[in-house]
Amino acid sequence: MTAAIATLPDADRFALRNATLAAIAVDGFAAPAREGLVKADLVISAGRIETILPQGSAPADLPAADLRDGMVWPCFADMHTHLDKGHIWDRRPNPNGDFPGALDAVRADRETNWSAGDVRARMEFSLKSAYAHGTSLIRTHLDSLPPQHRISFEVFSQLREEWADRIALQAVALFPTDMIFDTAAFADIVETVRQHGGLLGGVTQMGPDLDARLDMLFRTADDNGIDIDLHVDETQDRAVLTLKTIAEAKLRNRFEGAVTVGHCCSLARQDEDIASATIDLVARAGISVVSLPMCNMYLQDRAPGRTPRYRGVTLFHELAAAGVPTAIASDNTRDPFYAYGDLDPVEVFREAVRILHLDHPLDTAARVVTRTPADILGRADLSRISAGGRADLVIFSARRWSEFLSRPQVDRIVMRNGKRIDRSLPDYRELDPIMKA
Ligand SMILES: [Zn+2]
């Protein structure tokens, strides 16, 4: 029997005493740090963080919860997901878990099952899980091969409205970039993205016309004031390196919007000189990089009966050292690209620490699921602890990194607008009716 983490006072104004904060996720407060962790008291008032005070200095007359050095994080940002694909595993598994198998399985499922009702049911399921885990900001890619783009973006817009108080949502149109020269189809995708306030994305493939495709993409995005978020080099094939071409295209087109790239797996397969020249170019172009460690370790270097030889992730530390904004995210959940996952940033962070060696020291590691992805998504108001900001917090029993990273933290408390939320996860049985499809 474990003790409850804390009982939050049922009051409009109260204190959280003896909290441990990851300094990198806190604005406007300084205290002696150990492994990037600082001690503080927080005063919560009318759903907001009123002040962050040195430990032991919250007013004595306030109702309070004593966290006994438990960690308090801001709510999480999950900046690369696929809510439209999520949770189809039971009706459309990937027989061998590899990348071509995933493409085939998703195509077949999309073509037969992805009605508005089906997409909505699965996206809602994912949002309920993410909310219960403590996430307040999500960007999803949406498969946008016609006619799916209209169906999925319409559902997305409805959910963005319905969930506005709980999770801020962004969507990216995902399509093969060779579609850019199919004038009518591309124009319709751009129009859909414009209507729904989304982003242009796509999967970049090598080819003699890659420069021309990227020029068209950047020009169109620029003309329409749209940001870009691409799937890039999700392969272990070292001959593939479109990342360099993308950075060159952004510079050549003087594109002023935000550009994010995900995956960039093959960068880790390059010789040092090629890798570092590419990283310099990405830094100079002002491109942000998101790594998807769980999904990439699952998909990359997979062959039946053969043990994988590398981890599948990009050169995360080298990119960060060059000044590139870097973050991690969930990517797929229970679909042919990744058989597992639940949109839990604590799991993603824990796995990322192990896969990417974000530890020793862990001083600033917490930024990868909080401050940095929120900044990349243009939401510098979210996923940090700051006086005046919303009291959207996640409270843990764990006091130190070793405690935090050794357990799944299922007993965490999620506070939204200063109130504890019901953290019940949706029951998988809710999906049974659509899994029979
Ligand atoms: Zn993805």
XYZ file of C-alpha atoms and ligand atoms in Angstrom:
438
model
C 0.000 0.000 0.000
C 1.570 3.286 -1.048
C 0.581 6.618 0.440
C -1.218 9.158 -1.717
C 1.159 11.766 -3.142
C -0.807 14.634 -1.650
C -4.305 15.880 -0.982
C -4.832 19.146 -2.770
C -6.734 21.749 -0.761
C -10.227 22.471 -2.033
C -9.600 26.204 -2.146
C -9.286 28.969 -4.707
C -5.936 30.038 -3.279
C -3.522 27.535 -1.808
C 0.129 26.542 -1.649
C 2.092 23.563 -2.874
C 4.885 23.322 -0.310
C 8.204 21.577 -0.709
C 8.077 20.972 -4.447
C 11.015 19.873 -6.582
C 11.072 21.587 -9.990
C 13.149 20.946 -13.091
C 14.747 24.402 -13.372
C 14.808 24.230 -17.176
C 10.982 24.199 -17.186
C 10.630 27.168 -14.812
C 10.648 30.877 -15.694
C 11.649 33.659 -13.330
C 12.870 31.653 -10.352
C 16.374 30.788 -9.240
C 17.547 28.555 -6.417
C 20.542 26.283 -5.896
C 20.148 23.367 -8.315
C 21.211 19.767 -8.018
C 21.121 17.838 -11.322
C 18.965 20.674 -12.638
C 16.402 20.304 -9.822
C 15.434 23.155 -7.484
C 13.262 23.325 -4.349
C 10.335 25.729 -4.222
C 6.896 26.523 -2.860
C 4.173 27.439 -5.363
C 1.184 29.614 -4.606
C -1.841 28.797 -6.779
C -4.650 31.308 -7.094
C -7.761 31.332 -9.276
C -6.366 28.580 -11.492
C -3.043 30.313 -12.049
C 0.418 30.192 -10.560
C 0.521 33.336 -8.443
C 4.153 33.091 -7.340
C 7.094 30.737 -7.160
C 8.833 31.134 -3.805
C 11.915 29.722 -2.124
C 11.141 26.492 -0.291
C 9.556 27.139 3.112
C 8.423 30.682 2.381
C 4.804 30.268 1.252
C 2.505 32.216 3.623
C 1.828 30.067 6.697
C -1.906 30.858 6.792
C -2.613 29.450 3.302
C -4.278 26.069 2.886
C -1.497 23.861 1.538
C -0.414 20.464 0.296
C 2.997 19.290 1.474
C 4.590 17.534 -1.510
C 7.518 16.278 0.603
C 9.978 17.126 -2.198
C 7.867 15.486 -4.930
C 8.535 16.763 -8.450
C 6.188 19.217 -10.138
C 6.350 19.502 -13.921
C 4.401 21.723 -16.278
C 1.927 19.909 -18.508
C 3.601 18.270 -21.482
C 3.886 19.128 -25.165
C 3.739 16.152 -27.563
C 4.828 17.711 -30.842
C 4.732 14.821 -33.317
C 1.863 12.335 -33.243
C -0.470 10.536 -35.662
C -3.871 10.689 -33.984
C -5.614 9.644 -37.232
C -3.695 6.340 -37.392
C -3.834 5.558 -33.675
C -5.335 2.384 -32.220
C -5.983 0.458 -35.432
C -3.578 -2.325 -34.407
C -6.286 -4.819 -33.427
C -7.927 -4.742 -36.832
C -4.788 -4.018 -38.898
C -1.562 -5.293 -37.345
C 1.791 -5.081 -39.076
C 2.722 -8.738 -39.690
C 6.508 -8.272 -39.381
C 6.782 -4.843 -37.748
C 8.827 -3.251 -40.534
C 8.419 0.000 -42.450
C 7.061 -1.332 -45.782
C 4.629 -3.528 -43.837
C 3.420 -0.446 -41.949
C 2.860 1.555 -45.141
C 0.845 -1.277 -46.705
C -1.254 -1.951 -43.621
C -2.112 1.710 -43.054
C -3.010 2.236 -46.713
C -5.371 -0.740 -46.650
C -6.974 0.389 -43.414
C -7.363 3.995 -44.566
C -8.975 2.982 -47.833
C -11.555 0.745 -46.145
C -12.231 2.185 -42.708
C -11.363 5.852 -42.256
C -14.814 7.423 -42.233
C -15.311 10.599 -40.212
C -16.870 8.542 -37.412
C -13.993 6.072 -37.324
C -11.300 8.770 -37.314
C -13.161 10.738 -34.650
C -13.600 7.761 -32.315
C -9.904 6.889 -32.418
C -8.686 10.475 -32.159
C -10.925 11.094 -29.154
C -9.630 7.954 -27.491
C -6.081 9.235 -27.944
C -6.928 12.687 -26.619
C -8.520 11.197 -23.487
C -5.347 9.204 -22.826
C -3.035 12.164 -23.475
C -5.105 14.410 -21.208
C -5.078 11.870 -18.395
C -1.295 11.557 -18.676
C -0.846 15.332 -18.337
C -0.463 16.682 -21.883
C -1.824 20.107 -22.830
C -0.381 20.602 -26.352
C -0.331 18.157 -29.288
C 0.613 18.413 -32.945
C -0.669 15.604 -35.132
C 0.094 14.712 -38.716
C -2.961 13.723 -40.764
C -2.709 11.393 -43.754
C -3.801 13.670 -46.584
C -4.057 11.525 -49.673
C -7.290 12.642 -51.361
C -10.094 12.239 -50.423
C -8.902 11.544 -46.868
C -7.584 15.076 -46.296
C -11.042 16.648 -46.260
C -12.502 13.968 -43.974
C -9.688 14.037 -41.421
C -9.177 17.818 -41.295
C -12.914 18.336 -40.780
C -12.915 15.925 -37.824
C -9.713 17.498 -36.517
C -11.232 20.992 -36.534
C -14.275 19.818 -34.600
C -12.109 18.129 -31.986
C -9.773 21.127 -31.720
C -12.834 23.208 -30.830
C -14.292 20.652 -28.403
C -10.969 20.083 -26.651
C -9.787 23.718 -26.648
C -9.857 24.007 -22.829
C -7.962 20.756 -22.327
C -5.469 20.222 -25.168
C -4.256 22.801 -27.706
C -4.186 21.011 -31.064
C -2.268 21.575 -34.309
C -2.439 19.519 -37.518
C -0.067 18.913 -40.418
C -1.092 17.565 -43.830
C 1.009 14.464 -44.540
C 1.437 13.373 -48.163
C 4.231 12.159 -50.455
C 6.030 15.231 -51.803
C 5.840 13.933 -55.397
C 2.143 14.881 -55.173
C 3.264 18.510 -55.295
C 3.366 18.325 -59.107
C -0.207 17.011 -59.253
C -1.480 20.565 -59.468
C -5.151 20.016 -58.669
C -4.560 17.577 -55.821
C -1.869 19.739 -54.227
C -3.972 22.888 -54.552
C -6.811 21.148 -52.760
C -4.546 20.035 -49.919
C -3.226 23.591 -49.554
C -6.767 24.959 -49.542
C -7.825 22.436 -46.880
C -4.817 23.322 -44.717
C -5.598 27.019 -45.101
C -9.248 26.555 -44.179
C -8.399 24.630 -41.040
C -5.360 26.608 -39.920
C -2.962 23.689 -40.366
C 0.568 23.165 -41.626
C 2.023 21.643 -44.773
C 4.015 18.492 -44.255
C 4.964 15.513 -46.332
C 7.490 12.764 -46.652
C 10.594 13.817 -48.556
C 12.044 11.188 -50.866
C 15.292 11.322 -52.814
C 14.955 11.987 -56.526
C 16.275 14.200 -59.302
C 13.398 16.647 -58.827
C 13.689 16.988 -55.024
C 14.973 20.569 -55.294
C 12.059 21.527 -57.534
C 9.552 19.840 -55.209
C 10.961 21.641 -52.181
C 11.033 25.006 -53.993
C 7.355 24.560 -54.846
C 6.560 23.561 -51.256
C 8.394 26.535 -49.726
C 6.952 29.012 -52.243
C 3.412 27.753 -51.687
C 3.812 27.811 -47.906
C 5.220 31.324 -48.109
C 2.410 32.575 -50.373
C -0.167 31.239 -47.923
C 1.565 32.064 -44.633
C 1.755 28.386 -43.644
C 4.478 26.682 -41.564
C 6.098 23.390 -42.577
C 6.660 20.112 -40.691
C 8.216 17.283 -42.710
C 8.909 13.565 -42.262
C 12.572 13.267 -43.179
C 15.007 10.421 -43.839
C 13.203 7.781 -41.787
C 15.566 5.100 -43.009
C 18.859 3.499 -42.116
C 19.992 3.840 -45.761
C 22.984 6.166 -45.603
C 22.555 7.054 -49.283
C 19.432 8.954 -48.262
C 20.059 12.425 -46.856
C 17.295 14.809 -47.860
C 17.861 16.803 -44.652
C 20.727 18.673 -46.291
C 18.603 19.431 -49.354
C 15.765 20.743 -47.158
C 18.086 23.101 -45.277
C 19.496 24.373 -48.578
C 15.974 24.871 -49.950
C 14.858 26.866 -46.913
C 17.880 29.149 -47.241
C 17.570 29.423 -51.044
C 13.887 30.353 -50.821
C 14.485 32.726 -47.878
C 11.523 31.055 -46.214
C 10.572 32.995 -43.064
C 8.022 30.541 -41.625
C 8.811 27.828 -39.090
C 10.263 24.587 -40.449
C 10.348 21.398 -38.383
C 11.745 18.048 -39.470
C 11.038 14.708 -37.811
C 13.050 11.471 -37.633
C 16.285 12.215 -39.586
C 17.439 8.648 -38.832
C 19.903 8.286 -41.689
C 21.912 11.250 -40.375
C 23.267 8.837 -37.751
C 24.613 6.586 -40.547
C 26.798 9.255 -42.187
C 30.542 9.735 -41.923
C 31.477 12.411 -39.374
C 32.343 15.094 -41.912
C 29.117 14.701 -43.873
C 27.048 14.597 -40.682
C 28.634 17.690 -39.187
C 28.359 19.687 -42.429
C 24.650 18.809 -42.582
C 24.124 19.716 -38.923
C 25.799 23.105 -39.462
C 23.511 23.755 -42.405
C 20.392 22.795 -40.406
C 21.486 25.171 -37.612
C 22.141 27.976 -40.094
C 18.755 27.439 -41.740
C 16.989 27.686 -38.355
C 15.233 24.334 -38.681
C 13.926 22.454 -35.607
C 14.343 18.694 -35.235
C 12.087 16.243 -33.423
C 13.287 12.718 -32.676
C 10.821 9.870 -32.192
C 12.885 7.391 -30.218
C 10.326 4.715 -29.388
C 8.914 4.425 -32.896
C 12.297 4.624 -34.591
C 13.870 1.983 -32.403
C 10.892 -0.236 -33.220
C 10.972 0.272 -37.004
C 14.610 0.839 -37.899
C 17.128 -1.958 -38.475
C 14.408 -4.595 -38.204
C 14.688 -7.883 -40.071
C 13.112 -11.223 -39.136
C 15.410 -13.403 -37.066
C 18.156 -10.796 -36.985
C 19.138 -8.724 -33.958
C 19.010 -4.952 -34.599
C 22.452 -3.330 -34.663
C 21.601 0.344 -34.123
C 19.023 2.414 -32.283
C 17.374 4.200 -35.182
C 17.519 7.712 -33.732
C 19.077 10.861 -35.151
C 22.240 12.672 -33.957
C 20.323 14.369 -31.171
C 23.207 15.616 -29.024
C 25.195 16.922 -31.978
C 22.183 18.827 -33.336
C 21.466 20.332 -29.909
C 25.119 21.299 -29.456
C 24.998 23.127 -32.795
C 22.089 25.211 -31.511
C 19.301 23.366 -33.315
C 16.042 23.315 -31.296
C 15.569 19.616 -30.514
C 12.683 17.761 -28.924
C 11.235 14.280 -28.641
C 7.679 13.059 -29.128
C 5.410 10.016 -29.180
C 4.906 9.499 -32.931
C 2.591 6.518 -33.548
C 0.408 4.691 -31.040
C -0.913 1.140 -31.459
C -0.806 1.208 -35.229
C 1.283 -0.580 -37.879
C 4.189 1.891 -37.441
C 4.401 1.240 -33.697
C 2.499 -1.549 -31.987
C 2.518 0.092 -28.540
C 2.316 3.484 -26.853
C -0.322 5.537 -25.071
C 0.668 9.180 -25.679
C 2.304 9.301 -22.260
C 5.183 11.815 -22.336
C 6.564 10.319 -19.123
C 7.052 7.025 -20.948
C 8.448 8.779 -24.019
C 10.853 10.786 -21.850
C 11.929 7.750 -19.823
C 12.615 5.753 -22.977
C 14.347 8.699 -24.654
C 16.680 9.084 -21.684
C 17.728 5.475 -22.168
C 17.803 5.339 -25.968
C 19.395 8.760 -26.567
C 21.504 8.918 -23.382
C 19.928 12.156 -22.207
C 21.357 11.374 -18.752
C 24.586 11.984 -16.831
C 23.829 14.780 -16.462
C 20.037 15.075 -16.669
C 20.221 18.784 -15.802
C 18.291 20.151 -18.780
C 16.742 16.958 -20.156
C 13.195 17.840 -19.054
C 13.080 20.511 -21.759
C 12.602 17.879 -24.499
C 8.923 17.240 -23.621
C 8.114 20.688 -22.186
C 9.694 24.034 -23.022
C 11.435 23.227 -26.292
C 8.550 21.520 -28.135
C 6.154 24.239 -26.927
C 8.550 26.883 -28.288
C 8.931 25.028 -31.600
C 5.132 24.910 -31.905
C 4.906 28.655 -31.310
C 3.273 28.200 -27.883
C 5.801 29.755 -25.536
C 2.871 30.281 -23.138
C 2.556 26.524 -22.493
C 4.603 23.723 -20.919
C 6.550 25.804 -18.442
C 6.037 26.868 -14.835
C 5.849 30.646 -14.586
C 4.215 33.205 -12.318
C 0.993 34.325 -13.972
C 0.771 31.194 -16.105
C -2.020 28.656 -15.867
C -1.691 26.159 -13.018
C -1.461 23.234 -15.446
C 0.895 20.974 -13.529
C 1.836 17.339 -13.080
C 2.723 16.329 -9.523
C 4.828 13.254 -8.785
C 5.856 11.301 -5.734
C 9.380 10.967 -7.184
C 11.846 13.430 -5.667
C 14.941 12.760 -7.758
C 15.749 11.558 -11.258
C 16.517 8.025 -10.200
C 13.086 7.747 -8.575
C 11.364 9.476 -11.499
C 12.920 7.339 -14.217
C 12.659 3.978 -12.481
C 8.863 3.782 -12.217
C 6.073 4.584 -14.683
C 4.633 7.272 -12.362
C 1.071 5.989 -12.721
C 0.139 7.620 -9.409
C 0.910 11.162 -10.633
C -1.607 13.943 -10.052
C -2.565 16.110 -13.026
C -3.742 19.593 -12.117
C -5.473 21.750 -14.706
C -6.395 25.359 -13.899
C -5.515 24.665 -10.288
C -7.823 21.641 -9.937
C -7.015 17.962 -9.828
C -8.495 16.160 -12.845
C -9.903 12.647 -13.097
C -7.008 10.657 -14.558
C -9.019 7.578 -15.566
C -7.780 6.236 -18.877
C -10.318 5.272 -21.551
C -11.145 1.555 -21.637
C -9.915 -0.245 -24.777
C -13.342 -1.886 -24.929
C -14.685 1.484 -26.115
C -12.911 0.748 -29.397
C -14.416 -2.712 -29.862
C -17.268 -1.567 -32.170
C -14.860 -0.062 -34.720
C -12.296 -2.854 -34.440
C -14.812 -5.230 -35.989
C -14.620 -3.277 -39.262
Zn 5.511 10.611 -37.841
